[in-house]
Amino acid sequence: MEEGSLNVATVGHSTAGADSTSCTANKRHSLSTHSQDGSTATGQDHDTGRRSSRVSEESWVPESGCLGSKCCDPRETPYRFIGLIFLCFLGFGSYFCYDTPASLQNQITSDMDVTTLQFSTLYSLYSWPNVVLCFMGGFLIDRVFGIRLGAVIFSTIVTIGHFVFAFGAVFNAFWMMQTGRFLFGAGAESLAVAQNAYAVSWFKGKELNTVFGLQLSMARIGSTVNFLVMEPIYSWVDGKEDGYTTLGISLVLAGFTCIFSLMCAFVMGFMDKRKSKVLREVPRESSEKIQLRDIKSFPLSFWMISIICVAYYSAIFPFIGLAKVFFMYKYGMSDAGANQVSSTVYIISAVASPLFGIIVDRTGRNIMWVGLAIIVTFFAHALLAFSFVNPYIAMGILGLSYSLLACSLWPMLALIIPEAQLGTAYGIMQSIQNLGLALMSMFGGYLVDNYGYLMLEVLNLVCISIALVSTIII
C-alpha cells in the first residue's frame, strides 16, 4: 500500500511504497517554484511601483465570504494547516481499504468459497499494474493531468475500484472482486504520487520532513483502523444479512472512506488553485525523469539494495495479508483478536518511524541499521514459526524492525545514485518491489493451501536470509 517516493516519477501507495515517501522527502524540493516579482524602475517610479504592489497585496480580501480570515489567506499558516489536514486524509481511504481483504480473510474465503491461493490474488492483482505504473504515474501527473486533476482522477479510480470489489461480493462474483482490486491498485499508487507532489508544492525545508512523517503515520493509522473496525462491521451486518451479501455490504460501507478521500481531493484542488493564483506561482516541470538508459550505469550496490527491498518486503506484507487465519489457528484467537495482533505492526510503525528517522539521520550509518533491522526481523519470524510466545511480542518486534528498515533503506539510493538519475532508480526499485510482492502473495497462498502456515514462515525466513546476504555484499 506498501507501501512511493516523493519523486513524482515514481509510485508508492502500497504500505511499502509509503515508506519511501517519508524517507526520501528532500529529493524533490524543486517540484514547484514560486515566481518572484521584480522591478527595474528607478527613483519615484520604482518607489511608486513598490507601494502599489504592497497596496495590492494588503488589499487582497479572500473570496467566498471569509471576511479576511487567515484561514482563507494562502499566505497565512492557518490556510496551510487546513491544507495539511486535507492532504493527510487524501490517501486515507486507499490505505484503509488496502488491507480490507486481510481483516476479513476468513470471511472472504468462506463466503466466497475460495482457496487461500485465490484469496491471495486480491493482493497480487493490486501489485501487478504497479510494475508498470511506477514509470507512468509520475509522468501522467507531471506532463498530462497536473497535480489537481491527477489527484481527482486517481482518487476516482480508487473509489470505483473498491466499489467494484465490494459489489463483486454482493453478486457472489469473485472475478469481479479481482477486477476491482486491479483497478484499485492502479489508482492508489498514482494517487500517492499526487499526494507527495502536493506535499512538496505546499511545504519546504524542515516542514517537509514533518509533513511526510505525518503522511506515513496516517497511512499506518488507516491500515490499523481497518483491522480494528471491519470485523465488528461484518458482525453487525451479519445479524441482518447472510453469506456473501453480508460480506458485500461490509465492503460497501468501507468504501465510504474512499468517497471521503475523493472529497478531500476536490477540496485540495480548490485550495491549491487559490494558492497558486494568490501567490502567483509558476509551475515547473520535474527535473527528475525516468530514463531507462541510465540502468547500465547503476553500481552493484543499487541492485543489492533492490534485492534487499523485494526480499524484505516479501516477508512482511504477504504475511500480514494472510496472518489473521494463522493467529486464529495457531493461538486460538477470535476474529477481532487476530486482527488486533495483525495491526500491531502498523500501530508501532506509526509511532516509531519518525523517531527512527531522526536516529538514522543523526548517525548516518544506514547500512548498519538495515542489517540490524533484518536480523531482528529474522528473530521475530522465527518466534512466530517455532514457538508459542505471545504473538503480540513477535509482532511488536516485527513492527520495530520494519520501521527501522523503512527509514534506513530508502534514503540509501540518494547516497549512491546521482540526483539526475534518482527518478529512474526509484522507479526500477519500486517496480521490482511490486513484481516481488505480486509473485510472493500468490506463492504464499499456494503454500498455505498445500503445506500449511509453517511453510509460509519458512519461506519468510528464506526471504529475510536473502536480504541479509545482500546487505553483507554491499
XYZ file of C-alpha atoms in Angstrom:
474
model
C 0.000 0.000 0.000
C 3.455 -0.977 0.972
C 3.898 0.670 0.867
C 6.183 5.968 -3.364
C 9.000 8.006 -3.124
C 8.409 11.635 -3.098
C 9.768 11.650 -6.605
C 6.684 12.077 -8.724
C 8.184 9.969 -11.451
C 7.759 7.004 -9.157
C 4.907 5.495 -7.258
C 4.203 4.050 -3.941
C 0.952 3.608 -2.201
C 1.377 0.097 -1.036
C 2.143 0.344 2.525
C 5.575 -0.497 1.303
C 5.568 2.469 -1.011
C 4.616 4.807 1.735
C 7.914 4.054 3.380
C 9.889 5.519 0.525
C 7.741 8.624 0.768
C 8.799 9.509 4.292
C 12.422 8.603 3.823
C 13.224 10.484 0.628
C 11.423 13.695 1.358
C 14.234 16.063 0.494
C 14.928 14.831 -3.021
C 12.379 16.910 -4.876
C 12.043 20.365 -3.379
C 12.037 21.724 -6.903
C 8.680 20.241 -7.852
C 7.069 23.647 -7.814
C 8.551 27.122 -7.689
C 7.229 30.491 -6.734
C 7.826 33.337 -9.142
C 9.296 36.456 -7.645
C 8.169 39.813 -8.992
C 10.942 42.257 -9.605
C 11.206 45.836 -10.772
C 13.811 47.657 -12.789
C 12.250 51.033 -12.272
C 14.281 53.747 -10.596
C 13.577 56.836 -8.499
C 9.976 57.770 -7.920
C 8.608 55.256 -10.417
C 10.401 52.468 -8.538
C 9.034 53.590 -5.159
C 5.571 54.022 -6.602
C 5.713 50.509 -8.064
C 6.686 49.016 -4.709
C 3.957 50.921 -2.863
C 1.425 49.832 -5.463
C 2.493 46.217 -5.081
C 2.173 46.396 -1.288
C -1.231 48.023 -1.522
C -2.354 45.364 -3.973
C -1.294 42.553 -1.636
C -2.560 44.185 1.527
C -5.908 44.994 -0.034
C -6.475 41.443 -1.201
C -9.532 40.047 0.528
C -10.223 36.306 0.479
C -13.268 35.345 -1.519
C -16.273 33.280 -0.522
C -17.252 35.486 2.400
C -14.234 34.781 4.584
C -14.062 38.447 5.639
C -10.295 38.494 5.666
C -9.886 35.373 7.816
C -6.349 33.961 7.879
C -7.882 30.535 7.262
C -8.749 31.736 3.752
C -5.460 33.502 3.023
C -2.898 31.225 1.273
C -0.098 33.419 2.642
C -1.001 32.573 6.226
C -0.101 29.499 8.295
C -3.728 28.543 9.174
C -4.522 28.124 5.476
C -1.580 25.761 5.012
C -2.509 23.899 8.188
C -6.018 23.296 6.862
C -4.474 22.153 3.594
C -2.274 19.724 5.522
C -5.336 18.144 7.132
C -6.990 17.511 3.778
C -3.646 16.354 2.353
C -3.251 13.695 5.044
C -6.805 12.441 4.503
C -6.369 12.429 0.725
C -4.916 8.927 0.884
C -6.751 7.707 3.986
C -9.427 5.829 2.037
C -6.940 3.921 -0.107
C -4.794 2.988 2.900
C -7.874 1.923 4.849
C -9.257 -0.258 2.053
C -5.889 -1.740 1.047
C -5.942 -4.182 3.967
C -9.678 -4.913 3.879
C -9.046 -8.413 2.468
C -6.627 -9.175 5.314
C -9.015 -8.034 8.039
C -11.806 -10.193 6.542
C -9.669 -13.087 5.326
C -11.673 -15.991 6.752
C -14.972 -14.292 5.886
C -13.901 -13.875 2.260
C -12.618 -17.433 1.887
C -15.767 -18.918 3.441
C -18.450 -16.613 1.996
C -16.956 -16.616 -1.497
C -15.886 -20.280 -1.259
C -12.307 -19.652 -2.454
C -8.938 -21.138 -1.556
C -6.130 -19.250 0.145
C -4.336 -19.067 -3.205
C -7.378 -17.449 -4.810
C -7.679 -15.097 -1.851
C -4.030 -14.062 -2.188
C -4.689 -12.867 -5.748
C -6.570 -9.938 -4.201
C -3.143 -8.644 -3.155
C -1.133 -9.794 -6.155
C -3.599 -8.134 -8.544
C -3.086 -4.909 -6.617
C 0.656 -5.108 -7.309
C 0.637 -6.207 -10.954
C -0.414 -2.878 -12.538
C 2.189 -1.069 -10.467
C 5.044 -2.997 -12.045
C 4.409 -0.658 -14.994
C 2.769 2.332 -13.322
C 5.964 3.042 -11.404
C 7.204 4.519 -14.669
C 3.956 6.154 -15.786
C 2.287 7.636 -12.701
C 4.717 10.494 -12.283
C 4.711 11.251 -16.000
C 0.911 11.491 -16.084
C 0.864 13.896 -13.150
C 3.835 15.970 -14.330
C 3.026 16.221 -18.018
C -0.607 15.263 -18.685
C -3.065 15.867 -15.853
C -1.266 18.097 -13.380
C -1.496 17.569 -9.627
C -5.062 18.774 -9.100
C -6.777 16.861 -11.891
C -4.476 13.884 -11.381
C -5.408 13.587 -7.707
C -9.132 13.697 -8.548
C -8.812 11.179 -11.394
C -6.750 8.664 -9.436
C -8.906 9.055 -6.331
C -11.935 8.359 -8.524
C -10.268 5.222 -9.893
C -9.549 4.097 -6.329
C -13.180 4.644 -5.354
C -14.557 2.865 -8.417
C -12.109 0.007 -7.964
C -13.117 -0.591 -4.373
C -16.841 -0.489 -5.119
C -16.355 -2.952 -7.994
C -14.560 -5.142 -5.441
C -17.409 -4.708 -2.950
C -20.228 -5.398 -5.418
C -18.356 -8.450 -6.584
C -19.109 -9.853 -3.158
C -22.710 -8.637 -3.273
C -23.265 -10.541 -6.530
C -21.135 -13.531 -5.476
C -18.708 -12.936 -8.355
C -15.130 -13.401 -7.221
C -13.778 -12.469 -10.657
C -15.458 -9.094 -10.187
C -13.722 -8.695 -6.829
C -10.398 -9.434 -8.513
C -11.108 -6.868 -11.233
C -11.911 -4.287 -8.592
C -8.641 -4.882 -6.770
C -6.730 -4.462 -10.032
C -8.399 -1.095 -10.643
C -7.927 -0.125 -7.012
C -4.199 -0.796 -7.201
C -3.834 1.095 -10.476
C -5.334 4.209 -8.898
C -3.898 4.010 -5.389
C -0.236 4.038 -6.354
C -0.577 7.080 -8.592
C -2.768 8.823 -6.007
C 0.148 8.501 -3.589
C 2.352 10.239 -6.170
C -0.115 13.135 -6.383
C -0.212 13.325 -2.591
C 3.577 13.538 -2.488
C 3.556 16.224 -5.171
C 1.119 18.329 -3.165
C 3.346 17.986 -0.093
C 6.434 19.230 -1.921
C 4.466 22.079 -3.505
C 2.990 23.308 -0.226
C 5.834 22.766 2.224
C 9.555 23.412 2.163
C 12.677 22.664 4.177
C 12.263 21.106 7.603
C 8.495 21.388 7.284
C 8.622 18.813 4.528
C 10.163 16.153 6.773
C 7.378 16.665 9.297
C 4.693 16.537 6.627
C 5.966 13.295 5.153
C 6.193 11.838 8.635
C 2.543 12.756 9.194
C 1.583 11.187 5.861
C 3.340 7.958 6.796
C 1.622 7.920 10.183
C -1.756 8.477 8.512
C -1.055 5.545 6.202
C -0.394 3.324 9.192
C -3.432 4.669 11.041
C -5.630 3.899 8.047
C -4.480 0.275 7.983
C -4.763 -0.018 11.763
C -8.316 1.332 11.880
C -9.282 -1.117 9.152
C -8.075 -4.087 11.183
C -9.941 -2.837 14.246
C -13.339 -1.990 12.724
C -14.002 -4.273 9.748
C -14.715 -7.432 11.726
C -17.182 -5.642 14.058
C -18.856 -4.108 10.991
C -19.163 -7.563 9.429
C -20.635 -8.963 12.661
C -23.150 -6.111 12.814
C -24.277 -6.674 9.213
C -24.305 -10.448 9.749
C -27.321 -10.097 12.011
C -29.303 -8.650 9.119
C -27.998 -10.493 6.043
C -26.446 -13.868 5.276
C -23.353 -15.164 3.477
C -21.740 -13.217 0.696
C -24.356 -10.466 0.977
C -23.054 -9.695 4.458
C -19.525 -9.522 3.088
C -20.564 -7.271 0.223
C -22.456 -4.797 2.397
C -19.491 -4.637 4.813
C -17.152 -3.820 1.920
C -19.562 -1.197 0.583
C -19.563 0.519 3.970
C -15.751 0.508 3.932
C -15.893 2.224 0.542
C -17.265 5.412 2.089
C -13.720 6.141 3.281
C -12.721 6.301 -0.405
C -15.578 8.712 -1.096
C -14.382 10.863 1.790
C -10.859 10.914 0.345
C -12.254 11.805 -3.073
C -13.980 14.805 -1.489
C -10.615 15.766 0.034
C -9.093 15.614 -3.459
C -11.639 18.161 -4.707
C -11.026 20.418 -1.704
C -7.249 20.198 -2.154
C -7.635 21.081 -5.824
C -9.683 24.165 -4.946
C -7.256 25.252 -2.216
C -4.216 24.685 -4.417
C -5.759 26.684 -7.252
C -6.429 29.594 -4.914
C -2.893 29.367 -3.511
C -1.364 29.434 -6.987
C -3.496 32.411 -8.005
C -2.768 34.497 -4.915
C 0.940 33.671 -4.698
C 1.341 33.870 -8.480
C 3.093 30.545 -8.664
C 4.625 29.408 -11.924
C 4.701 25.592 -12.269
C 7.862 23.973 -13.496
C 8.343 20.509 -14.865
C 10.024 17.906 -12.773
C 13.770 17.719 -13.273
C 13.894 14.019 -12.452
C 12.701 11.803 -15.288
C 12.616 8.095 -15.971
C 15.489 7.289 -18.325
C 15.905 3.540 -18.789
C 19.274 4.034 -20.452
C 20.612 5.099 -17.043
C 20.324 1.484 -15.847
C 23.646 0.469 -17.369
C 25.500 2.938 -15.168
C 23.973 1.786 -11.870
C 26.509 0.214 -9.484
C 26.231 -3.273 -7.958
C 25.168 -1.726 -4.653
C 21.964 -0.453 -6.304
C 20.966 -3.952 -7.354
C 21.787 -5.301 -3.907
C 19.576 -2.642 -2.333
C 16.788 -3.613 -4.745
C 17.166 -7.259 -3.735
C 17.029 -6.279 -0.069
C 13.873 -4.298 -0.777
C 11.978 -7.048 -2.590
C 13.178 -9.851 -0.303
C 12.440 -7.996 2.917
C 9.027 -6.634 1.983
C 8.060 -10.050 0.570
C 8.408 -11.358 4.116
C 6.251 -8.573 5.574
C 3.184 -7.650 3.538
C 2.171 -11.024 2.061
C 2.445 -12.396 5.607
C 0.262 -9.632 7.079
C -2.266 -10.301 4.324
C -2.534 -13.947 5.424
C -1.779 -13.555 9.127
C -5.314 -13.379 10.521
C -6.156 -17.044 9.991
C -2.636 -18.000 11.116
C -3.221 -16.351 14.503
C -6.682 -17.883 14.787
C -5.452 -21.418 14.078
C -2.184 -21.403 15.999
C -3.154 -19.316 19.018
C -6.905 -19.954 19.132
C -7.762 -16.273 18.765
C -11.091 -14.767 17.814
C -11.581 -12.764 14.629
C -11.214 -9.486 16.483
C -8.200 -10.686 18.487
C -6.379 -11.894 15.367
C -6.978 -8.552 13.645
C -5.634 -6.679 16.660
C -2.422 -8.696 16.562
C -2.082 -8.163 12.800
C -2.461 -4.407 13.236
C 0.372 -4.256 15.793
C 2.974 -3.755 13.052
C 1.150 -0.698 11.731
C 0.465 0.785 15.153
C 4.117 0.609 16.153
C 5.249 1.888 12.762
C 3.025 4.957 13.052
C 4.849 5.961 16.240
C 8.336 4.548 15.705
C 9.020 5.582 12.105
C 9.525 9.315 12.810
C 11.726 8.500 15.808
C 13.870 6.049 13.884
C 14.103 8.563 11.065
C 15.700 11.071 13.446
C 18.146 8.446 14.746
C 19.200 7.348 11.271
C 19.573 10.959 10.119
C 21.842 11.794 13.044
C 24.034 8.699 12.890
C 24.178 8.355 9.128
C 25.019 4.637 9.350
C 22.257 3.421 7.070
C 23.755 0.070 6.172
C 24.306 -0.777 9.834
C 20.669 -0.018 10.665
C 19.468 -2.017 7.663
C 21.485 -5.034 8.807
C 20.199 -4.715 12.373
C 16.598 -4.438 11.175
C 16.928 -7.557 9.032
C 18.433 -9.609 11.869
C 15.706 -8.540 14.293
C 13.045 -9.334 11.683
C 14.516 -12.836 11.277
C 14.229 -13.313 15.033
C 10.580 -12.154 15.022
C 9.599 -14.573 12.247
C 11.468 -17.393 13.997
C 9.398 -16.755 17.133
C 6.186 -16.946 15.115
C 7.285 -20.112 13.302
C 8.846 -22.218 16.050
C 7.428 -21.015 19.368
C 4.173 -20.244 21.120
C 5.382 -16.982 22.624
C 2.618 -14.385 22.848
C 2.206 -13.192 19.239
C 1.976 -9.565 20.382
C 5.660 -9.809 21.336
C 6.752 -11.149 17.961
C 4.589 -8.706 16.009
C 5.781 -5.832 18.199
C 9.386 -6.741 17.402
C 8.450 -7.029 13.733
C 6.879 -3.562 13.842
C 10.021 -2.008 15.299
C 12.402 -3.708 12.868
C 10.177 -2.912 9.883
C 10.061 0.771 10.872
C 13.834 0.884 11.254
C 14.448 -0.665 7.848
C 11.960 1.651 6.121
C 13.788 4.722 7.446
C 17.281 3.472 6.619
C 16.915 1.578 3.327
C 15.130 4.031 1.019
C 17.476 7.018 1.591
C 20.461 4.861 0.601
C 19.677 5.308 -3.092
C 20.376 9.030 -2.786
C 23.826 8.163 -1.444
C 24.888 6.013 -4.402
C 22.860 7.332 -7.369
C 23.361 10.796 -8.960
C 20.422 13.121 -8.382
C 19.650 13.317 -12.097
C 19.106 9.532 -12.139
C 17.086 9.173 -8.929
C 13.792 9.120 -10.805
C 14.919 6.083 -12.777
C 16.415 4.402 -9.717
C 13.309 4.721 -7.553
C 11.070 3.696 -10.455
C 13.052 0.499 -11.085
C 13.319 -0.324 -7.399
C 9.589 0.031 -6.822
C 8.800 -1.880 -9.998
C 10.931 -4.771 -8.761
C 9.275 -4.499 -5.358
C 5.765 -4.722 -6.788
C 6.725 -7.638 -9.009
C 8.101 -9.482 -5.988
C 5.032 -8.747 -3.872
C 2.707 -9.957 -6.632
C 4.558 -13.261 -7.023
C 5.107 -13.853 -3.309
C 1.450 -13.188 -2.455
C 0.351 -15.963 -4.807
C 3.139 -18.336 -3.822
C 2.376 -17.766 -0.143
C -1.269 -18.636 -0.750
C -0.229 -21.809 -2.551
C 2.000 -22.871 0.341
C -0.763 -22.305 2.916
C -3.255 -24.343 0.857
C -0.910 -27.273 0.353
C 1.614 -27.280 3.218
C 0.272 -25.028 5.967
C 1.416 -21.855 7.655
C 4.693 -23.308 8.922
C 6.000 -23.482 5.365
C 4.886 -19.890 4.815
C 7.039 -18.845 7.758
C 9.948 -20.890 6.440
C 9.595 -19.007 3.159
C 9.653 -15.727 5.093
C 12.856 -16.759 6.841
C 14.436 -17.628 3.484
C 13.498 -14.188 2.112
C 14.971 -12.458 5.159
C 18.159 -14.513 4.783
C 18.487 -13.370 1.160
C 18.096 -9.770 2.311
C 20.811 -10.276 4.940
C 23.266 -11.772 2.434
C 22.661 -8.861 0.080
C 23.350 -6.441 2.938
C 26.670 -8.144 3.632
C 27.647 -7.920 -0.050
C 27.047 -4.154 -0.010
